[in-house]
Short mmCIF file of C-alpha atoms and ligand atoms in Angstrom, two decimals:
data_model
loop_
_atom_site.label_atom_id
_atom_site.label_comp_id
_atom_site.label_asym_id
_atom_site.label_seq_id
_atom_site.Cartn_x
_atom_site.Cartn_y
_atom_site.Cartn_z
CA MET X 65 -25.32 14.02 14.82
CA THR X 66 -21.88 14.08 15.72
CA ARG X 67 -19.97 10.74 16.20
CA THR X 68 -17.25 9.95 19.29
CA VAL X 69 -13.89 7.91 17.76
CA THR X 70 -11.69 6.63 19.62
CA LEU X 71 -8.00 8.18 19.36
CA ILE X 72 -5.18 6.11 19.63
CA PRO X 73 -2.27 8.61 18.96
CA GLY X 74 -0.11 5.79 19.66
CA ASP X 75 4.01 5.56 19.14
CA GLY X 76 6.74 7.36 17.61
CA ILE X 77 5.66 10.10 15.69
CA GLY X 78 2.85 9.11 16.32
CA PRO X 79 1.27 11.79 18.96
CA ALA X 80 2.45 14.01 16.84
CA ILE X 81 0.61 13.61 13.12
CA THR X 82 -2.43 13.33 15.56
CA GLU X 83 -2.43 17.10 16.46
CA ALA X 84 -1.75 17.82 13.24
CA CYS X 85 -4.84 15.85 11.70
CA GLU X 86 -7.06 16.82 15.31
CA ALA X 87 -6.29 20.41 13.33
CA VAL X 88 -7.08 19.96 9.94
CA LEU X 89 -10.29 17.89 10.93
CA GLU X 90 -11.31 20.50 13.35
CA ALA X 91 -11.06 23.43 10.59
CA ALA X 92 -13.74 21.35 7.95
CA GLY X 93 -16.20 20.90 10.71
CA ALA X 94 -15.55 17.09 11.31
CA PRO X 95 -18.72 16.65 14.00
CA ILE X 96 -16.19 13.84 15.61
CA GLU X 97 -15.77 13.52 19.04
CA TRP X 98 -12.12 12.29 20.12
CA ASP X 99 -12.57 9.31 22.90
CA ARG X 100 -8.55 9.59 23.81
CA GLN X 101 -7.08 6.00 24.40
CA LYS X 102 -3.31 4.37 24.70
CA ALA X 103 -1.61 1.63 23.41
CA GLY X 104 1.86 0.73 22.06
CA THR X 105 5.10 0.95 23.20
CA SER X 106 4.00 4.04 25.23
CA ALA X 107 1.25 3.02 26.59
CA MET X 108 3.69 -0.19 28.44
CA GLU X 109 6.28 2.23 29.51
CA GLU X 110 2.95 3.91 31.43
CA GLY X 111 0.62 1.47 32.72
CA GLY X 112 2.71 -1.61 32.05
CA GLU X 113 0.19 -3.23 28.88
CA PRO X 114 0.60 -2.68 25.58
CA LEU X 115 -2.96 -2.93 24.75
CA PRO X 116 -4.77 -2.04 27.82
CA ASP X 117 -8.43 -3.03 28.39
CA ALA X 118 -9.72 0.62 28.64
CA THR X 119 -8.56 1.09 24.96
CA LEU X 120 -10.18 -2.08 23.76
CA ALA X 121 -13.63 -1.12 26.08
CA SER X 122 -13.58 2.56 24.22
CA ILE X 123 -13.06 0.35 20.48
CA GLU X 124 -16.06 -1.70 21.55
CA GLN X 125 -18.33 1.37 22.55
CA HIS X 126 -17.44 3.54 19.77
CA ARG X 127 -17.22 0.96 16.50
CA VAL X 128 -15.19 3.08 15.37
CA ALA X 129 -10.51 3.99 15.45
CA LEU X 130 -8.12 6.61 13.99
CA LYS X 131 -4.69 5.31 14.95
CA GLY X 132 -1.71 6.09 15.02
CA PRO X 133 1.64 4.14 14.31
CA LEU X 134 2.43 1.46 17.17
CA THR X 135 6.21 0.63 17.73
CA THR X 136 6.80 -2.88 17.69
CA PRO X 137 9.54 -4.90 19.55
CA LEU X 138 11.50 -6.93 16.58
CA GLY X 139 11.72 -10.95 17.49
CA GLU X 140 11.14 -10.37 21.01
CA GLY X 141 8.66 -8.68 23.44
CA PHE X 142 4.93 -8.73 22.51
CA ARG X 143 3.14 -9.56 19.08
CA SER X 144 1.71 -6.97 16.08
CA LEU X 145 -0.68 -5.25 18.56
CA ASN X 146 -1.96 -4.67 14.77
CA VAL X 147 -2.53 -7.68 13.93
CA ALA X 148 -4.04 -8.53 17.68
CA LEU X 149 -6.52 -5.34 17.03
CA ARG X 150 -7.43 -7.77 13.88
CA LYS X 151 -8.02 -10.48 15.32
CA HIS X 152 -9.90 -8.86 18.58
CA PHE X 153 -12.56 -7.37 16.74
CA ASP X 154 -12.37 -9.87 13.54
CA LEU X 155 -11.16 -6.82 11.53
CA TYR X 156 -10.91 -8.75 7.60
CA VAL X 157 -11.05 -6.09 5.43
CA ASN X 158 -7.77 -4.34 5.10
CA LEU X 159 -9.09 -1.44 2.96
CA ARG X 160 -6.30 0.65 1.13
CA PRO X 161 -7.31 3.09 -1.63
CA VAL X 162 -4.23 4.10 -4.35
CA LYS X 163 -5.47 7.54 -5.62
CA THR X 164 -2.70 10.57 -6.92
CA LEU X 165 -2.23 13.64 -5.47
CA ARG X 166 0.58 14.83 -6.04
CA PRO X 167 1.61 15.39 -9.86
CA GLY X 168 4.87 14.44 -11.36
CA GLY X 169 5.18 10.91 -9.70
CA ARG X 170 5.44 7.98 -12.54
CA TYR X 171 1.95 8.09 -13.70
CA GLU X 172 -0.83 10.84 -13.30
CA ASP X 173 -4.49 10.22 -12.12
CA VAL X 174 -3.52 6.42 -10.93
CA ASP X 175 -6.88 6.05 -8.88
CA LEU X 176 -7.96 2.26 -7.84
CA VAL X 177 -8.58 0.28 -3.94
CA ILE X 178 -7.66 -3.01 -3.19
CA VAL X 179 -9.74 -5.03 -1.11
CA ARG X 180 -7.52 -7.40 0.88
CA GLU X 181 -8.41 -10.64 3.07
CA ASN X 182 -6.62 -9.57 6.57
CA THR X 183 -6.96 -13.02 9.50
CA GLU X 184 -6.40 -15.75 7.09
CA GLY X 185 -3.55 -17.07 4.28
CA LEU X 186 -0.06 -17.41 5.87
CA TYR X 187 -0.24 -14.73 8.12
CA VAL X 188 -2.88 -17.21 10.78
CA GLY X 189 0.80 -17.57 11.72
CA ILE X 190 0.79 -21.84 11.90
CA GLU X 191 5.20 -22.54 11.49
CA HIS X 192 6.83 -24.69 13.03
CA PHE X 193 11.00 -26.57 12.99
CA ILE X 194 11.37 -29.54 12.03
CA GLY X 195 14.69 -30.77 13.62
CA MET X 196 16.46 -33.25 11.32
CA GLU X 197 20.16 -35.08 13.30
CA ASP X 198 21.84 -32.57 15.00
CA ASP X 199 20.16 -29.27 13.32
CA PRO X 200 17.01 -28.46 15.09
CA LYS X 201 16.08 -26.14 11.72
CA ALA X 202 16.03 -28.76 9.06
CA VAL X 203 13.36 -27.88 7.42
CA ALA X 204 10.25 -24.87 8.18
CA GLU X 205 6.66 -25.50 8.13
CA SER X 206 3.81 -22.33 7.20
CA VAL X 207 0.48 -23.57 6.74
CA MET X 208 -1.71 -21.46 4.64
CA LEU X 209 -5.10 -21.04 5.76
CA VAL X 210 -8.03 -20.54 3.19
CA THR X 211 -11.35 -20.67 4.62
CA ARG X 212 -14.83 -20.55 1.86
CA PHE X 213 -16.24 -18.26 4.38
CA GLY X 214 -13.27 -15.88 4.45
CA ALA X 215 -13.35 -16.57 1.07
CA GLU X 216 -16.96 -15.79 0.08
CA ARG X 217 -16.94 -12.74 2.45
CA ILE X 218 -13.49 -11.18 1.91
CA VAL X 219 -14.51 -11.49 -1.81
CA ARG X 220 -18.88 -10.35 -1.35
CA TYR X 221 -17.21 -7.03 0.29
CA ALA X 222 -14.80 -6.01 -2.64
CA PHE X 223 -18.10 -6.17 -5.02
CA GLU X 224 -20.32 -4.01 -2.90
CA TYR X 225 -17.28 -1.23 -2.13
CA ALA X 226 -17.41 -1.56 -6.26
CA LEU X 227 -20.82 -0.73 -6.36
CA ALA X 228 -21.28 1.54 -3.72
CA HIS X 229 -18.74 3.90 -5.29
CA ASP X 230 -19.54 3.39 -8.25
CA ARG X 231 -16.57 1.36 -9.69
CA GLU X 232 -16.68 -0.81 -13.04
CA MET X 233 -14.38 -3.74 -12.09
CA VAL X 234 -12.78 -6.36 -9.79
CA THR X 235 -10.30 -7.92 -10.26
CA LEU X 236 -9.12 -11.10 -8.45
CA VAL X 237 -5.82 -12.56 -7.77
CA HIS X 238 -4.65 -15.99 -7.33
CA LYS X 239 -1.93 -18.39 -7.59
CA ALA X 240 -4.52 -21.87 -8.08
CA ASN X 241 -1.94 -23.15 -11.50
CA ILE X 242 0.18 -23.64 -8.57
CA LEU X 243 -1.83 -23.51 -5.32
CA LYS X 244 -4.06 -26.29 -6.52
CA CYS X 245 -6.03 -26.46 -3.19
CA THR X 246 -6.09 -22.90 -1.23
CA GLN X 247 -6.02 -20.85 -4.15
CA GLY X 248 -8.11 -22.75 -5.84
CA LEU X 249 -10.39 -22.25 -3.37
CA PHE X 250 -10.21 -18.62 -2.65
CA LEU X 251 -10.51 -18.66 -6.70
CA GLU X 252 -13.41 -21.02 -7.13
CA VAL X 253 -15.08 -19.03 -3.89
CA GLY X 254 -14.87 -15.82 -6.35
CA ARG X 255 -15.84 -16.86 -9.31
CA GLY X 256 -19.34 -18.50 -7.07
CA VAL X 257 -19.39 -14.84 -5.93
CA ALA X 258 -18.88 -12.82 -9.55
CA GLU X 259 -21.69 -14.91 -10.93
CA GLU X 260 -24.17 -13.02 -8.60
CA TYR X 261 -22.60 -9.42 -9.55
CA GLU X 262 -23.54 -10.35 -13.09
CA GLY X 263 -24.42 -7.19 -15.59
CA ARG X 264 -23.83 -4.79 -12.55
CA VAL X 265 -19.39 -5.53 -12.03
CA THR X 266 -16.71 -6.22 -13.75
CA PHE X 267 -14.76 -9.79 -12.90
CA ASP X 268 -11.57 -10.14 -13.91
CA GLU X 269 -9.16 -13.04 -12.46
CA ARG X 270 -5.08 -12.33 -12.32
CA ILE X 271 -2.10 -14.96 -11.51
CA ILE X 272 -0.09 -12.64 -8.57
CA ASP X 273 3.16 -12.81 -10.83
CA ALA X 274 2.05 -11.38 -13.34
CA THR X 275 -0.75 -8.78 -11.33
CA ALA X 276 2.45 -7.52 -9.58
CA MET X 277 4.26 -6.70 -13.00
CA GLN X 278 1.06 -5.35 -14.99
CA LEU X 279 0.94 -2.36 -11.58
CA VAL X 280 3.53 -1.16 -12.64
CA LEU X 281 2.77 -1.09 -16.39
CA ASP X 282 -0.22 0.47 -16.59
CA PRO X 283 -1.93 0.95 -12.82
CA HIS X 284 -5.09 2.39 -15.21
CA GLN X 285 -6.03 -0.70 -16.10
CA PHE X 286 -7.42 -1.12 -12.14
CA ASP X 287 -10.05 -0.55 -10.50
CA VAL X 288 -10.86 -2.43 -7.22
CA ILE X 289 -7.86 -5.66 -6.43
CA VAL X 290 -9.38 -8.28 -3.55
CA SER X 291 -6.32 -11.23 -2.68
CA GLU X 292 -6.07 -13.13 0.00
CA ASN X 293 -4.07 -11.85 2.15
CA MET X 294 -0.25 -12.13 1.75
CA PHE X 295 -0.46 -11.15 -1.87
CA GLY X 296 -2.69 -7.76 -0.73
CA ASP X 297 0.46 -6.80 1.27
CA ILE X 298 2.67 -6.84 -1.45
CA LEU X 299 0.63 -5.15 -3.77
CA SER X 300 -0.73 -2.55 -1.21
CA ASP X 301 3.04 -1.42 -0.75
CA GLU X 302 3.58 -1.75 -4.83
CA ALA X 303 0.36 0.53 -5.67
CA ALA X 304 1.92 2.75 -3.07
CA GLY X 305 5.09 3.00 -4.29
CA LEU X 306 3.23 4.30 -8.13
CA VAL X 307 2.15 7.13 -5.71
CA GLY X 308 4.69 8.75 -3.96
CA GLY X 309 4.98 6.48 -1.21
CA LEU X 310 3.75 4.96 2.19
CA GLY X 311 3.90 8.71 3.04
CA PHE X 312 0.48 9.22 1.28
CA ALA X 313 -0.41 6.01 1.98
CA PRO X 314 -4.05 5.44 4.79
CA GLY X 315 -5.06 2.74 5.38
CA ALA X 316 -8.28 0.76 6.73
CA ASN X 317 -9.29 -2.52 8.97
CA ILE X 318 -13.00 -3.52 8.85
CA GLY X 319 -15.45 -6.13 10.48
CA GLU X 320 -18.65 -6.47 11.33
CA ASP X 321 -18.37 -4.30 14.56
CA ALA X 322 -15.53 -2.43 14.34
CA ALA X 323 -13.75 -0.39 12.44
CA LEU X 324 -9.34 0.90 12.46
CA PHE X 325 -8.02 3.87 10.63
CA GLU X 326 -4.44 3.79 10.25
CA PRO X 327 -1.89 5.57 8.34
CA VAL X 328 0.23 2.74 6.76
CA HIS X 329 3.31 4.00 7.81
CA GLY X 330 5.36 3.06 11.25
CA SER X 331 6.20 4.88 13.94
CA ALA X 332 9.21 6.44 12.65
CA PRO X 333 11.53 6.20 15.84
CA ASP X 334 14.80 7.85 13.60
CA ILE X 335 12.74 11.49 13.12
CA ALA X 336 10.58 10.71 16.16
CA GLY X 337 10.19 14.34 18.85
CA LYS X 338 11.97 16.37 15.41
CA GLY X 339 8.58 18.21 14.31
CA ILE X 340 9.27 16.64 10.66
CA ALA X 341 6.98 13.95 10.02
CA ASN X 342 4.96 14.00 7.20
CA PRO X 343 0.88 13.90 8.21
CA CYS X 344 -0.57 13.43 4.97
CA SER X 345 -1.06 9.85 5.79
CA MET X 346 -2.68 10.31 9.23
CA ILE X 347 -5.40 12.48 7.97
CA LEU X 348 -5.75 10.54 4.27
CA ALA X 349 -6.87 8.15 7.01
CA SER X 350 -8.94 10.48 9.41
CA CYS X 351 -10.97 10.82 5.12
CA LEU X 352 -10.88 7.34 4.76
CA MET X 353 -12.36 7.23 8.26
CA LEU X 354 -15.54 10.15 7.40
CA ASP X 355 -16.22 7.77 4.33
CA HIS X 356 -17.06 5.53 6.81
CA LEU X 357 -19.16 7.88 9.26
CA HIS X 358 -21.22 8.90 5.89
CA GLU X 359 -19.63 12.10 5.98
CA GLY X 360 -18.23 11.57 2.31
CA GLU X 361 -18.55 15.30 2.37
CA VAL X 362 -15.64 16.54 4.42
CA ALA X 363 -13.38 13.83 3.07
CA GLU X 364 -13.57 15.17 -0.09
CA ARG X 365 -13.34 18.83 1.26
CA ILE X 366 -9.78 17.78 3.47
CA ARG X 367 -8.92 15.17 0.62
CA SER X 368 -8.81 18.36 -2.01
CA ALA X 369 -6.85 20.56 0.66
CA VAL X 370 -4.41 18.18 1.46
CA GLY X 371 -3.70 17.56 -2.52
CA GLY X 372 -3.79 21.83 -3.13
CA VAL X 373 -1.40 22.09 -0.51
CA LEU X 374 0.63 19.00 -1.94
CA ARG X 375 1.37 21.28 -5.60
CA GLY X 376 2.75 23.73 -3.62
CA VAL X 377 5.93 23.33 -2.20
CA GLU X 378 4.78 25.90 1.06
CA GLY X 379 4.83 24.04 3.73
CA LEU X 380 6.11 20.51 2.90
CA THR X 381 8.18 18.71 5.51
CA PRO X 382 11.19 16.88 4.16
CA ASP X 383 10.18 13.77 2.80
CA LEU X 384 8.44 16.09 0.08
CA GLY X 385 11.75 17.75 -0.87
CA GLY X 386 10.08 21.00 1.66
CA THR X 387 11.61 22.85 4.69
CA GLY X 388 9.00 22.79 6.52
CA THR X 389 7.63 20.80 9.60
CA THR X 390 4.97 18.96 11.01
CA GLN X 391 2.60 22.09 12.27
CA SER X 392 3.42 23.70 9.47
CA PHE X 393 2.03 21.13 7.03
CA ALA X 394 -0.96 21.34 9.05
CA ARG X 395 -1.76 24.31 9.32
CA ALA X 396 -0.85 24.74 5.32
CA ILE X 397 -3.91 22.78 4.81
CA VAL X 398 -6.16 24.63 7.88
CA ASP X 399 -4.79 27.71 6.00
CA ARG X 400 -7.28 25.69 2.91
CA LEU X 401 -9.63 25.26 4.72
CA GLU X 402 -10.55 28.37 5.66
CA ARG X 403 -9.98 29.77 3.22
CA ASP X 404 -12.41 27.75 0.62
CA ASP X 405 -15.77 28.17 2.40
CA SER X 406 -18.13 26.43 0.45
CA PRO X 407 -20.88 24.79 3.12
CA VAL X 408 -20.04 21.75 4.75
P1 NAI W 520 8.31 3.38 9.73
O1 NAI W 520 7.38 3.56 8.45
O2 NAI W 520 8.37 3.94 10.80
O3 NAI W 520 10.04 3.75 8.74
C1 NAI W 520 10.36 3.87 7.44
C2 NAI W 520 11.20 5.11 6.98
O4 NAI W 520 9.55 5.98 6.18
C3 NAI W 520 12.32 5.80 8.09
O5 NAI W 520 13.58 6.34 7.58
C4 NAI W 520 10.55 7.06 8.44
O6 NAI W 520 11.19 8.33 9.13
C5 NAI W 520 10.59 7.18 7.55
N1 NAI W 520 8.66 7.58 7.59
C6 NAI W 520 7.28 7.38 7.55
N2 NAI W 520 6.38 8.05 8.62
C7 NAI W 520 6.66 9.14 7.84
C8 NAI W 520 6.59 9.98 7.67
N3 NAI W 520 5.23 10.15 7.89
N4 NAI W 520 6.79 11.12 7.57
C9 NAI W 520 8.03 11.06 7.04
N5 NAI W 520 9.07 10.74 7.31
C10 NAI W 520 8.68 8.82 7.53
O7 NAI W 520 8.76 2.05 9.10
P2 NAI W 520 10.14 1.09 9.99
O8 NAI W 520 11.40 1.64 10.35
O9 NAI W 520 10.20 -0.07 9.82
O10 NAI W 520 8.80 0.42 11.19
C11 NAI W 520 9.09 2.03 13.13
C12 NAI W 520 8.37 1.30 13.53
O11 NAI W 520 7.11 1.15 13.59
C13 NAI W 520 8.89 -0.89 14.03
O12 NAI W 520 7.80 -1.16 15.81
C14 NAI W 520 6.98 -1.45 13.50
O13 NAI W 520 7.02 -2.22 14.04
C15 NAI W 520 6.52 0.09 13.68
N6 NAI W 520 5.59 0.40 12.73
C16 NAI W 520 4.06 -0.06 12.72
C17 NAI W 520 2.31 -0.36 11.87
C18 NAI W 520 1.45 0.15 12.39
O14 NAI W 520 1.38 0.58 13.59
N7 NAI W 520 0.47 0.30 11.29
C19 NAI W 520 3.06 -0.47 10.47
C20 NAI W 520 4.20 -0.48 10.01
C21 NAI W 520 5.79 -0.46 11.73
MG1 MG W 521 2.16 -3.93 4.60
#
């Protein structure tokens, strides 16, 4: 059955990597039809709205979206559209699989998943300055918000994910030794959820700073990591660094009513329009989307073709030490998919 998915090419290198991604999905025979929509600075310039109603309506209707990077002006202008989308659709899970695709890095065969809470913590943006005497910014204060509801649903998601993907262990990271209320609640709720999965998924709890070090020393000891918002944000990028950087990192934002898949890098204004953007993250994001749509077999074929291309030098973009272009990279993946005639 063909599924319709909202496609948002986005800004900067977004349209180029989106085009590459479309070609790869087509060659793989993915049963997807696109509903193309606009968002970001490019949408702003065309219609005056960075996040048009038509785009939101399309995601509401199709419940699944694939999105390129969006440019967020620094300091002033509109708020981060990514944050706006997460809020609008209550996309409470940020899922970041971290897997070695290209050998020769610091570690071989890294394969872990970070499940990050996406709507609470310090990122709720409840903050203000307190003035004293003639200094209006004498003190700055931020609120770290943790709710029982939010902690429970994210930890439960991590355990359900582990069960569904044959993963053995969930590591909950926290700082409950210092932040006894917020982090203490997250840990307490997590322990409660973990009990329900006893005998099926192993539960491990660790302090965030020790986890950050252990991740660098030996990433193989982790399977699924679950965390509140900011710790998860930091660990996700750290873990991406273990497998070659943001160029290989896809992410998913998932809620009850919608799911949004995206590369984790930005719009790369420094190379936009030059035709040399690496389309890998976007293609891997589309694989996560295919997994979500129960098209895991097609996703695996694409991942294996991407892996095959990455083991060579043919067609690779300059960020990977190649002399190729976005198009030649995509072409190499398409060629592999077409050579591999195994039925989907
Ligand atoms: P960036 O990720 O766009 O770029 C950082 C560096 O990585 C640049 O040198 C860029 O050329 C390189 N790079 C990124 N993706 C690449 C790719 N696919 N192939 C080759 N090289 C690549 O981060 P930056 O410069 O901090 O942000 C630029 C804009 O993107 C900002 O407006 C930012 O707000 C936005 N952004 C959007 C995100 C999203 O929509 N999910 C995520 C991160 C940033
Ligand atoms: Mg981040």
